[in-house]
Short mmCIF file of C-alpha atoms in Angstrom, two decimals:
data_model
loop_
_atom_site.label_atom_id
_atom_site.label_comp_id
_atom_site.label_asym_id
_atom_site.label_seq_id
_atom_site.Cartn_x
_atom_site.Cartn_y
_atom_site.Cartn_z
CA UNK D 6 0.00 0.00 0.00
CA UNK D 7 1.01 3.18 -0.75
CA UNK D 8 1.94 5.64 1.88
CA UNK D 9 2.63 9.85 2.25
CA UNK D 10 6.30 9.11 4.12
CA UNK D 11 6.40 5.79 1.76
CA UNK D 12 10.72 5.77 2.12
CA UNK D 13 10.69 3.58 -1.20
CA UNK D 14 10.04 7.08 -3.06
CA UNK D 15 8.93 9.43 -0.82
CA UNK D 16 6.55 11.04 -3.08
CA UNK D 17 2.99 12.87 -1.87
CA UNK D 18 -0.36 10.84 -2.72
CA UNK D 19 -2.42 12.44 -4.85
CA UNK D 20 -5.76 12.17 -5.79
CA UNK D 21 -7.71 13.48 -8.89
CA UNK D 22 -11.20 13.24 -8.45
CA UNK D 23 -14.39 13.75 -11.43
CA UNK D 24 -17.85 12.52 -11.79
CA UNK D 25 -16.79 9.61 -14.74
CA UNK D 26 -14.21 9.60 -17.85
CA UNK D 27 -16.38 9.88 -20.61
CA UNK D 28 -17.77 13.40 -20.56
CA UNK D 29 -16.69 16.51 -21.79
CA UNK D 30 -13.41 19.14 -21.29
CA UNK D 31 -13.27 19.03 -17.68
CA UNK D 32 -13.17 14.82 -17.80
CA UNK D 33 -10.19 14.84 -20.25
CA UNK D 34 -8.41 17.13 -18.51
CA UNK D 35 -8.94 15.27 -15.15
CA UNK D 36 -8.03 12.48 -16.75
CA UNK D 37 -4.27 14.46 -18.43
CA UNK D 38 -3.36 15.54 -14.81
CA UNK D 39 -2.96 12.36 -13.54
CA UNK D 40 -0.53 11.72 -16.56
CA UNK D 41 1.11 14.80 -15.75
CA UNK D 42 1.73 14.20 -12.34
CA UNK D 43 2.16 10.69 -12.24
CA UNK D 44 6.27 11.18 -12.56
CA UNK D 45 5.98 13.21 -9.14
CA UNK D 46 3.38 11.92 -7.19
CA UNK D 47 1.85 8.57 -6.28
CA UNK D 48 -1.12 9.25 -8.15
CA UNK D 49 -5.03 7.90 -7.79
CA UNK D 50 -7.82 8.33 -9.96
CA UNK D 51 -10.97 8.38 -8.23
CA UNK D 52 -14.18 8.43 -10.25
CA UNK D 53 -17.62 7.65 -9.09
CA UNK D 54 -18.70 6.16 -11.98
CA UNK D 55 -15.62 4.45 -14.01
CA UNK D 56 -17.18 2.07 -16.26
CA UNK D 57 -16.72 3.70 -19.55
CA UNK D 58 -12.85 5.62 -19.27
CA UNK D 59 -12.37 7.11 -22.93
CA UNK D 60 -9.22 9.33 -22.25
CA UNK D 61 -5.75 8.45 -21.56
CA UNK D 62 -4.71 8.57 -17.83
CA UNK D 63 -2.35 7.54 -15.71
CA UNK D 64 -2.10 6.18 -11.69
CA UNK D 65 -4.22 3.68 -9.51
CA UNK D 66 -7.60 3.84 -10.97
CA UNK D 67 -10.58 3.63 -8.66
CA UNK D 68 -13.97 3.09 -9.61
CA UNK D 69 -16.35 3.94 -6.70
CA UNK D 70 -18.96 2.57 -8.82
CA UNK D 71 -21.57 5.40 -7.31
CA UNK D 72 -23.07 6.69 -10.80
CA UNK D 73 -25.68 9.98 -11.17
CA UNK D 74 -29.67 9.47 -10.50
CA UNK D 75 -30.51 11.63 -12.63
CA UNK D 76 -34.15 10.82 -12.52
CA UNK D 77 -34.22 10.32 -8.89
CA UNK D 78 -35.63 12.55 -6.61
CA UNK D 79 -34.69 14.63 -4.21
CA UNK D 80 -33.74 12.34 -1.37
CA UNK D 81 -32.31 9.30 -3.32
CA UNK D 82 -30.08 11.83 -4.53
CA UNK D 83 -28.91 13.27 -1.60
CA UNK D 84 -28.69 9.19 -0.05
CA UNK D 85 -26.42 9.26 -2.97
CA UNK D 86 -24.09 12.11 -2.55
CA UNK D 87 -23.76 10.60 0.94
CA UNK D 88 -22.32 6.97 -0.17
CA UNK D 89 -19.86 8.93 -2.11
CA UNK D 90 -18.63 11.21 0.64
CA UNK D 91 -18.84 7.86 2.93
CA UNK D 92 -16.45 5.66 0.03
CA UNK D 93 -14.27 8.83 -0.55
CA UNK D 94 -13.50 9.77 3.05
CA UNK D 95 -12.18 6.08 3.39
CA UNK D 96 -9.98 6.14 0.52
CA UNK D 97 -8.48 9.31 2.06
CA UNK D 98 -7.89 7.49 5.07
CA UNK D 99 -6.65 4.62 3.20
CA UNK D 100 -4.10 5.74 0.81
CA UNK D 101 -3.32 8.70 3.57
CA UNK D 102 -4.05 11.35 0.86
CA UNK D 103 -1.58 14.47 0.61
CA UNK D 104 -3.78 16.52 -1.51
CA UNK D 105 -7.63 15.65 -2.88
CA UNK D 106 -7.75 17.61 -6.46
CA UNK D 107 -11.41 17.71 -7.53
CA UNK D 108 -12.77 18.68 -11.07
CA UNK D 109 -17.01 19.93 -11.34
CA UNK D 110 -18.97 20.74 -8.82
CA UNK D 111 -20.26 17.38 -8.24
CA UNK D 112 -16.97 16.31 -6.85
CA UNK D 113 -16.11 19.38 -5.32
CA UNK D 114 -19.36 18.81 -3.16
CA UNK D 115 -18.58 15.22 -1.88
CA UNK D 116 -14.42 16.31 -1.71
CA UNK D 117 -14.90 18.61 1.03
CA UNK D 118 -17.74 16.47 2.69
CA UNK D 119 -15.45 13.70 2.78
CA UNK D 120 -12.59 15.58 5.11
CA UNK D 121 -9.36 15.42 5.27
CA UNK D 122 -8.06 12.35 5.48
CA UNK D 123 -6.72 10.54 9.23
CA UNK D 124 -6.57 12.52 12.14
CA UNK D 125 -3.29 14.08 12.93
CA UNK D 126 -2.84 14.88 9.28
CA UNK D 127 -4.06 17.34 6.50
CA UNK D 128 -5.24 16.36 3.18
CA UNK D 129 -5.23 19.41 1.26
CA UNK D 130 -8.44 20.16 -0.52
CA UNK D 131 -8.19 21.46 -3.88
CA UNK D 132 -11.44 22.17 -6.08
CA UNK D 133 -11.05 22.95 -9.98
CA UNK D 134 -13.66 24.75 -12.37
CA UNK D 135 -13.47 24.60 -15.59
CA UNK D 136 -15.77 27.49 -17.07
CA UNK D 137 -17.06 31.13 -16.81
CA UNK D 138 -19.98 30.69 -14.02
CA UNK D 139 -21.79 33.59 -14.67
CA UNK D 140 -22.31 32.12 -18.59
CA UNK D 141 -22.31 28.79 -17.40
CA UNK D 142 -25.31 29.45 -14.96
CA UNK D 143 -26.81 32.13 -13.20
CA UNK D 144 -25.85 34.66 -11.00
CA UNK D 145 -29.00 33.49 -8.44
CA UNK D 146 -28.01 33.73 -4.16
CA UNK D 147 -28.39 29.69 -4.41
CA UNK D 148 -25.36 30.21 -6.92
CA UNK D 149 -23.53 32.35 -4.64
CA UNK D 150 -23.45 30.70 -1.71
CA UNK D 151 -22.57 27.23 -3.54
CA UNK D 152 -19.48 28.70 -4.86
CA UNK D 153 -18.73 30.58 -1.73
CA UNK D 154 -18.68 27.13 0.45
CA UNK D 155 -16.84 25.91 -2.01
CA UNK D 156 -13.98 28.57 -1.54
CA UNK D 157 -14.72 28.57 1.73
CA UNK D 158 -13.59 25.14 2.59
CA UNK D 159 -10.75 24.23 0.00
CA UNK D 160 -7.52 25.22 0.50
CA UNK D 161 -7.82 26.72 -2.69
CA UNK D 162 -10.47 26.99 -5.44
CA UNK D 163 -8.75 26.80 -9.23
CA UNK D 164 -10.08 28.46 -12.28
CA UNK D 165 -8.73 27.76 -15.66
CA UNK D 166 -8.87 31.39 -17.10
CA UNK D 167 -8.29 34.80 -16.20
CA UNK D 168 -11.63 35.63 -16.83
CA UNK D 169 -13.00 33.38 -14.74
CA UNK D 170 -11.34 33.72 -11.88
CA UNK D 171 -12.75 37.93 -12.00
CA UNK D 172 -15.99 36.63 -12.86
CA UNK D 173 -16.23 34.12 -9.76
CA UNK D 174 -14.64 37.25 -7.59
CA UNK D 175 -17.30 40.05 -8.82
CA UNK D 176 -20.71 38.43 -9.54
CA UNK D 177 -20.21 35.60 -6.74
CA UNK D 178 -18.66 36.84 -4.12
CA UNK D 179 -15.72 34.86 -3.44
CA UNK D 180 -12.45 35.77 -1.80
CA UNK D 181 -9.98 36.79 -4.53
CA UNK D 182 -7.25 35.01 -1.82
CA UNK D 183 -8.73 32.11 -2.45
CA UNK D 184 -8.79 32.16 -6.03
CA UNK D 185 -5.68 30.97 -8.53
CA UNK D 186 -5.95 30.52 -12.10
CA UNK D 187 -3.60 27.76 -13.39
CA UNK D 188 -4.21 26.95 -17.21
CA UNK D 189 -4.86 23.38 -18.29
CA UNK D 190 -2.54 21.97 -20.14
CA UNK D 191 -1.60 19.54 -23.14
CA UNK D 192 0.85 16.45 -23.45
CA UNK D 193 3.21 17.95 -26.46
CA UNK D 194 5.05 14.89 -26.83
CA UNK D 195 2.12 12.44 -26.82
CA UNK D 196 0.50 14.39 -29.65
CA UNK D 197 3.50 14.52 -31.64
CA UNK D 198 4.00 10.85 -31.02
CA UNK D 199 0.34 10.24 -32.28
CA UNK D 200 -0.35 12.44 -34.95
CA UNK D 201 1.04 11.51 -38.03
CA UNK D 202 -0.69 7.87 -36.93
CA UNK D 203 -2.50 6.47 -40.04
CA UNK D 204 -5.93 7.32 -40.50
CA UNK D 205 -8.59 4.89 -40.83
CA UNK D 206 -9.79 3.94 -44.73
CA UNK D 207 -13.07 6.32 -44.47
CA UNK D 208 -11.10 9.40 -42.98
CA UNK D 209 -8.44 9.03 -45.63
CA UNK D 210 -10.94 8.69 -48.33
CA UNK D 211 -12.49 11.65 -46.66
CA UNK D 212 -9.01 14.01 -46.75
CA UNK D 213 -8.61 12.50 -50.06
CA UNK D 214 -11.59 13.83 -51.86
CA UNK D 215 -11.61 17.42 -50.42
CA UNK D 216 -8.48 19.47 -50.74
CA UNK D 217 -9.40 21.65 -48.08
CA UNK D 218 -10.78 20.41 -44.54
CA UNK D 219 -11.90 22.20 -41.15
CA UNK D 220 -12.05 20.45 -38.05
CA UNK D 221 -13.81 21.34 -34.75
CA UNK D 222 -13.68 18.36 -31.91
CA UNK D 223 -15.10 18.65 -28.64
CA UNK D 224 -18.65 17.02 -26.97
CA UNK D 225 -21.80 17.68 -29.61
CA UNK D 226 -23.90 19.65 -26.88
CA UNK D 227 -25.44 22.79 -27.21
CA UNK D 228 -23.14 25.51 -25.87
CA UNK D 229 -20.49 24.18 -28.82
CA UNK D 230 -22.74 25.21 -31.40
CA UNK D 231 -21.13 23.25 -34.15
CA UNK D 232 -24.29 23.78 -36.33
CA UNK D 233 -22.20 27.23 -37.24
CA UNK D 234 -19.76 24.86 -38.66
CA UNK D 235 -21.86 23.39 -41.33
CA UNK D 236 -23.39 26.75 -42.44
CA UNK D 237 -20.17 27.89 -42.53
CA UNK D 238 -19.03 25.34 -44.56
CA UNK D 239 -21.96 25.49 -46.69
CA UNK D 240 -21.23 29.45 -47.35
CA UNK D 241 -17.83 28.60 -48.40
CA UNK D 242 -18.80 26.29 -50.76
CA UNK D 243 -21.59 28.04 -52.30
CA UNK D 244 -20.30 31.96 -51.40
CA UNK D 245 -16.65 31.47 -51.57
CA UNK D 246 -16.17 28.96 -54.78
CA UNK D 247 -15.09 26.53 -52.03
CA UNK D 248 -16.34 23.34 -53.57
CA UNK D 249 -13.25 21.10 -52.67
CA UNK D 250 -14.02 21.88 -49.07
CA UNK D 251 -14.36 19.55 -45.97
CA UNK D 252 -15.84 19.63 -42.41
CA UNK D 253 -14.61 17.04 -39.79
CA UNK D 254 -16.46 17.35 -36.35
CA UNK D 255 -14.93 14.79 -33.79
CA UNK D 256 -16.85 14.02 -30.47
CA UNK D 257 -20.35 12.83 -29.29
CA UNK D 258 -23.74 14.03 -27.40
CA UNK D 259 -26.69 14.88 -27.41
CA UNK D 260 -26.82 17.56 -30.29
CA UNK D 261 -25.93 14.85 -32.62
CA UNK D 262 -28.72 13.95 -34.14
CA UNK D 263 -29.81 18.12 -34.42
CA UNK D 264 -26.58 18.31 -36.54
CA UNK D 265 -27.21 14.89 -38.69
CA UNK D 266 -30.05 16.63 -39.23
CA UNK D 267 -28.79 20.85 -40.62
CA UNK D 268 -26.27 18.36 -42.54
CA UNK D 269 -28.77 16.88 -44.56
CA UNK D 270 -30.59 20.16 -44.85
CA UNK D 271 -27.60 21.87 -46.40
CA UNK D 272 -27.26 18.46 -48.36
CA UNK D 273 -23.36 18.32 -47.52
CA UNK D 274 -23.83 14.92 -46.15
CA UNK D 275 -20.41 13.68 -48.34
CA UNK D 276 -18.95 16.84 -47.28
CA UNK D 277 -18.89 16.70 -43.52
CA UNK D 278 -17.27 13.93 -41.01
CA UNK D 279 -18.56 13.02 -37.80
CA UNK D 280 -16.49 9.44 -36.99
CA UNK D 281 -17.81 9.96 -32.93
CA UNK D 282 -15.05 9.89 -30.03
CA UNK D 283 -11.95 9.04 -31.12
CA UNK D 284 -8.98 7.75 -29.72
CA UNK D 285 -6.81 9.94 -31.73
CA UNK D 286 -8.27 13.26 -32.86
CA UNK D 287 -4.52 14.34 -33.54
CA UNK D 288 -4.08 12.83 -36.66
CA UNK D 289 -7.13 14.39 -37.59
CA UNK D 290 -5.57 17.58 -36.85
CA UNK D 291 -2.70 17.52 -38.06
CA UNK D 292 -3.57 16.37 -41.93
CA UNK D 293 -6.35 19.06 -41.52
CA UNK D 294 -6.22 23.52 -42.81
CA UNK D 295 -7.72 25.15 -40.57
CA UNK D 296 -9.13 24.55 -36.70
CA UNK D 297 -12.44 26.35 -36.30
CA UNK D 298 -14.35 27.26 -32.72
CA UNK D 299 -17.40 28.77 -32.43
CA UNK D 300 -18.91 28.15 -28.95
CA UNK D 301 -21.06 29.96 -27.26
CA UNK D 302 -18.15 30.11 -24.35
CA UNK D 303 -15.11 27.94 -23.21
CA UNK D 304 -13.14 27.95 -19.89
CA UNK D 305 -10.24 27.44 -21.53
CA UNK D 306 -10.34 25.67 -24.91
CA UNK D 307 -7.50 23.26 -24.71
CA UNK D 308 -8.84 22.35 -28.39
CA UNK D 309 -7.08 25.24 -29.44
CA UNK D 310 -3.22 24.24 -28.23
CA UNK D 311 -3.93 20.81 -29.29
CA UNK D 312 -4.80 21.77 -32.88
CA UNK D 313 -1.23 24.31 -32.38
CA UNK D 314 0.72 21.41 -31.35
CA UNK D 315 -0.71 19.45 -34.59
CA UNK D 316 0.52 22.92 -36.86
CA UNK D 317 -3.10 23.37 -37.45
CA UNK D 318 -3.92 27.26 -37.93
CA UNK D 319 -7.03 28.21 -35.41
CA UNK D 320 -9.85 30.70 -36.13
CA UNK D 321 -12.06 31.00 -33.15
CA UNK D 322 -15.10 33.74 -31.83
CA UNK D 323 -13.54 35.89 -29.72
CA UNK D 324 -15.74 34.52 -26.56
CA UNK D 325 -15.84 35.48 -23.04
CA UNK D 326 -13.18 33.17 -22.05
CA UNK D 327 -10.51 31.36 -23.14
CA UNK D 328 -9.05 31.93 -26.70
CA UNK D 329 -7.90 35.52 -26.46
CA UNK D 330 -5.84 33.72 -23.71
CA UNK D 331 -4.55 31.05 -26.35
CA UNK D 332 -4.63 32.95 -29.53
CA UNK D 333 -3.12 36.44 -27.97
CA UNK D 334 -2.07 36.60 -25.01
CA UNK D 335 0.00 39.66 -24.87
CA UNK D 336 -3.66 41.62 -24.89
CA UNK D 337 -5.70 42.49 -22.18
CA UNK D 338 -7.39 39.50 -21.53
CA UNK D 339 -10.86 41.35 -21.16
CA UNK D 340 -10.86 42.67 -24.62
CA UNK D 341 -13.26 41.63 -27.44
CA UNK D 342 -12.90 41.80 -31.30
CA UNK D 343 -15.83 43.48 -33.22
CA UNK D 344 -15.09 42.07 -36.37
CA UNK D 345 -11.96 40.09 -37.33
CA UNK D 346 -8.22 40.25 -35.07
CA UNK D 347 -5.26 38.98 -36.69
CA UNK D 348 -3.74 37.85 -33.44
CA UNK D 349 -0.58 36.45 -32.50
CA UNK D 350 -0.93 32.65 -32.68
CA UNK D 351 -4.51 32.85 -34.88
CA UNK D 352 -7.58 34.72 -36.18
CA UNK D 353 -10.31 36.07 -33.76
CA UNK D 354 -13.37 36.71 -34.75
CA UNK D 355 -16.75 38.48 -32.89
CA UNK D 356 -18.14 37.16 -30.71
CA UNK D 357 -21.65 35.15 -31.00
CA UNK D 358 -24.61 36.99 -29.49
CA UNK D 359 -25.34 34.52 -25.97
CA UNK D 360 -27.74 35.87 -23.63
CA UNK D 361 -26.63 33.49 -21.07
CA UNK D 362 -27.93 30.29 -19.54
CA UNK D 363 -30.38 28.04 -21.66
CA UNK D 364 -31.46 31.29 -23.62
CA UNK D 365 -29.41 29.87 -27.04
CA UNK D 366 -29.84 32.46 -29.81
CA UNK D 367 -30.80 30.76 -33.49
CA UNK D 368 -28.13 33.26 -34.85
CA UNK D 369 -30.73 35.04 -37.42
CA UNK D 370 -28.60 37.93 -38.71
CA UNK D 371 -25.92 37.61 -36.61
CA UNK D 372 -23.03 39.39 -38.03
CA UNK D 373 -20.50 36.88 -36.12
CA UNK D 374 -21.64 34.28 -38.48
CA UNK D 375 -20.44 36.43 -41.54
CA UNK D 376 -16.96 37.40 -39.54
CA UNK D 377 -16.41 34.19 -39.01
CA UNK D 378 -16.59 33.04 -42.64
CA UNK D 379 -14.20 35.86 -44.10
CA UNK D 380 -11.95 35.14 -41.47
CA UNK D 381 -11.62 31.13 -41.93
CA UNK D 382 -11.80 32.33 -45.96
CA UNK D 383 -9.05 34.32 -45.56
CA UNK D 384 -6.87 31.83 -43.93
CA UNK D 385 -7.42 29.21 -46.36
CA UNK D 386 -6.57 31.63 -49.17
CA UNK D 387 -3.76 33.54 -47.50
CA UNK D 388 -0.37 31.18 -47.78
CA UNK D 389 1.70 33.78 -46.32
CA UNK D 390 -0.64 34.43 -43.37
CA UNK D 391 -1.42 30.25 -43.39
CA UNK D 392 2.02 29.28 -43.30
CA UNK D 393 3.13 32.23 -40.63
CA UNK D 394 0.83 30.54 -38.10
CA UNK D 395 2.68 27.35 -38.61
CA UNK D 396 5.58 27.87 -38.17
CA UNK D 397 4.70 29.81 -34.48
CA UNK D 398 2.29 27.08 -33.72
CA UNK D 399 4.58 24.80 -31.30
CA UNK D 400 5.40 28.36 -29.74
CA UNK D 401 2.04 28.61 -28.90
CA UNK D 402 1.52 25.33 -27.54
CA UNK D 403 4.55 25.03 -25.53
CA UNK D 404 3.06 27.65 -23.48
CA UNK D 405 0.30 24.62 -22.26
CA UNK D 406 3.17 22.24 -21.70
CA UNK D 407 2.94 19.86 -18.61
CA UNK D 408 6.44 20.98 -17.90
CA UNK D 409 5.36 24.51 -17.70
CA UNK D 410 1.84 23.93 -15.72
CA UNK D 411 2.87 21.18 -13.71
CA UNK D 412 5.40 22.84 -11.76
CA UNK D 413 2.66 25.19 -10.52
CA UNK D 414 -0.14 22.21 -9.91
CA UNK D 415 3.29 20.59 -7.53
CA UNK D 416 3.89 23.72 -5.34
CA UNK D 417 0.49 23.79 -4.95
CA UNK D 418 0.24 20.77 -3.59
CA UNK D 419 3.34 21.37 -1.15
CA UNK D 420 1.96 24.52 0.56
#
């Protein structure tokens, strides 16, 4: 068993703790910590539901086979936030935990319920969120005084932007002491061990038969808006004289089925790519011109250093959060584009009209859409401008490295 004082390597005990590993942004990068720290730390992965890991991760996996009620009520869900506090505050006491790291709310909830660890010692509580709460959900006292306990009772609460660590100090109250923004970051040499990997026959056929392809991954759910991608496609082939021109969309969810659906309305179904979750989205990336975003909002887009690492140009909206980070970060982070920004490391473009919440605009007459085509137009026509973001691209991503954000995650954990 391992142990905090273990003499064999002395290292601290770590444990990473999220909901399951098949969701969204905040799953995969739960999932790339443990890689990252697994050459420092004796590191365990807790999940209350592991049955279906998709990402790569590292450490002593352990499945506290607790999953959501979703359609439960009130008190079976509460009877079930209590078996996971119950099975987590043992493994603390177990593995005599250094440091509990805790991604979503969910787990932030049942991290500090579950204490720190034996008596005598001090498991430092760490809690992790991944977006911009006030677009994420509303500003209501509820709200407030969630996030507040949550502050209140970690050692410190991490956001993954700028922005959203003044958003979470302004409209909710919490203690800017408490507060540290530490960026997510990528595994450089894993992607540039995997992406020239061979694609499978469809996907080649696919690359074969367009001469030009975007590529957006990330979970099909609402706030991702990848319905933008396919009319933008569609105005590039019909607008721009774009005929030889390709969409690939990796990921899964629930807005599937809405996009199978604007495909076949445009009638690009041989002209756009949705293979599902994929082991290897960098060799998708890497053979592809151009990485589009258009979300309604990010934390922070990791997308975007991925497709840098792959030499794969980025356009993105210029959203509340995250890409001006990625894409220029020697501006002031709170600045917005009103129509196109050629930035440092890629193309901004204005930001999508989001009233917040559930209230998803249909995007009648929005001029973003049109921004955003001229601007992914003009860097599929511009070589110079193309070819300039290439050759910066590992600059940009090296700025996401582990070996950069790691050292900050590890004297965390020491204080």
């Amino acid at each position: 068993m391992l142990k905090s004082g273990d003499s064999e390597n002395n290292k601290k005990n770590v444990a990473v703790i999220v909901q399951n590993g098949d969701g969204g942004g905040a799953e995969r990068m739960a999932a790339n910590m443990t890689l990252g720290l697994e050459e420092y730390c004796n590191v365990f992965f807790v999940l209350f539901d592991g049955s279906n890991i998709i990402y790569d991760h590292a450490g002593k996996v352990i499945d506290l086979k607790i999953p959501p009620l979703r359609e439960a009520g009130p008190l079976k869900r509460i009877g079930n936030i209590c078996k996971r506090v119950k099975a987590l505050r043992t493994i603390k006491k177990k593995y005599d935990i250094d440091a509990a790291i805790s991604h979503l709310d969910g787990a932030d909830l049942v991290n500090i319920l579950s204490g720190r660890g034996r008596a005598g010692r001090k498991c430092r509580i760490i809690s992790v969120y991944h977006s911009v709460p006030s677009v994420n959900e509303s500003c209501s006292l509820p709200h407030r005084l969630f996030h507040r306990f949550i502050a209140a009772f970690s050692d410190r609460y991490i956001m993954v932007s700028k922005p959203a660590a003044r958003d979470m100090a302004d409209n909710f109250g919490v203690p800017g002491k408490k507060l540290s923004v530490i960026y997510n970051f990528s595994d450089l040499k894993r992607i540039e061990r995997l992406k020239d990997a061979k694609l499978p026959e469809d996907a080649e056929r696919f690359f074969a038969e367009h001469k030009r392809v975007l590529i957006n991954a990330g979970r099909m759910e609402k706030v991702k808006r990848q319905e933008r991608l396919v009319k933008l496609l569609n105005s590039l082939r019909l607008e721009k004289g774009m005929g030889d021109t390709g969409l690939v969309i990796l990921g899964d969810g629930p807005e599937r089925e809405n996009l199978v659906k604007i495909v076949k309305k445009f009638s690009l179904e041989e002209h756009v790519y949705m293979p599902g979750n994929v082991d290897n989205p960098f060799m998708y990336m890497s053979r592809s011109a151009v990485y589009v975003l258009c979300s309604d909002y990010e934390g922070l887009p990791m997308a975007l250093t991925e497709a840098a690492a792959c030499s794969c140009p980025a356009v993105s909206c210029d959203m509340r959060s995250g890409a001006r980070e990625i894409l220029a970060p020697k501006t002031e982070w709170s600045a917005h584009t009103e129509d196109i920004e050629i930035a440092e490391y890629g193309i901004l473009t204005k930001p999508f009209d989001y009233p917040g919440g559930e209230n998803f605009t249909q995007d009648d007459g929005d001029p973003a859409q049109g921004f955003l085509t001229e601007a992914v137009w003009k860097m599929l026509t511009d070589e110079k401008l193309r070819m300039g973001y290439k050759a910066k691209s590992h600059e940009c991503a090296y700025r996401f490295s582990p070996e950069r954000i790691i050292k900050k995650w590890m004297k965390l954990i020491a204080e």
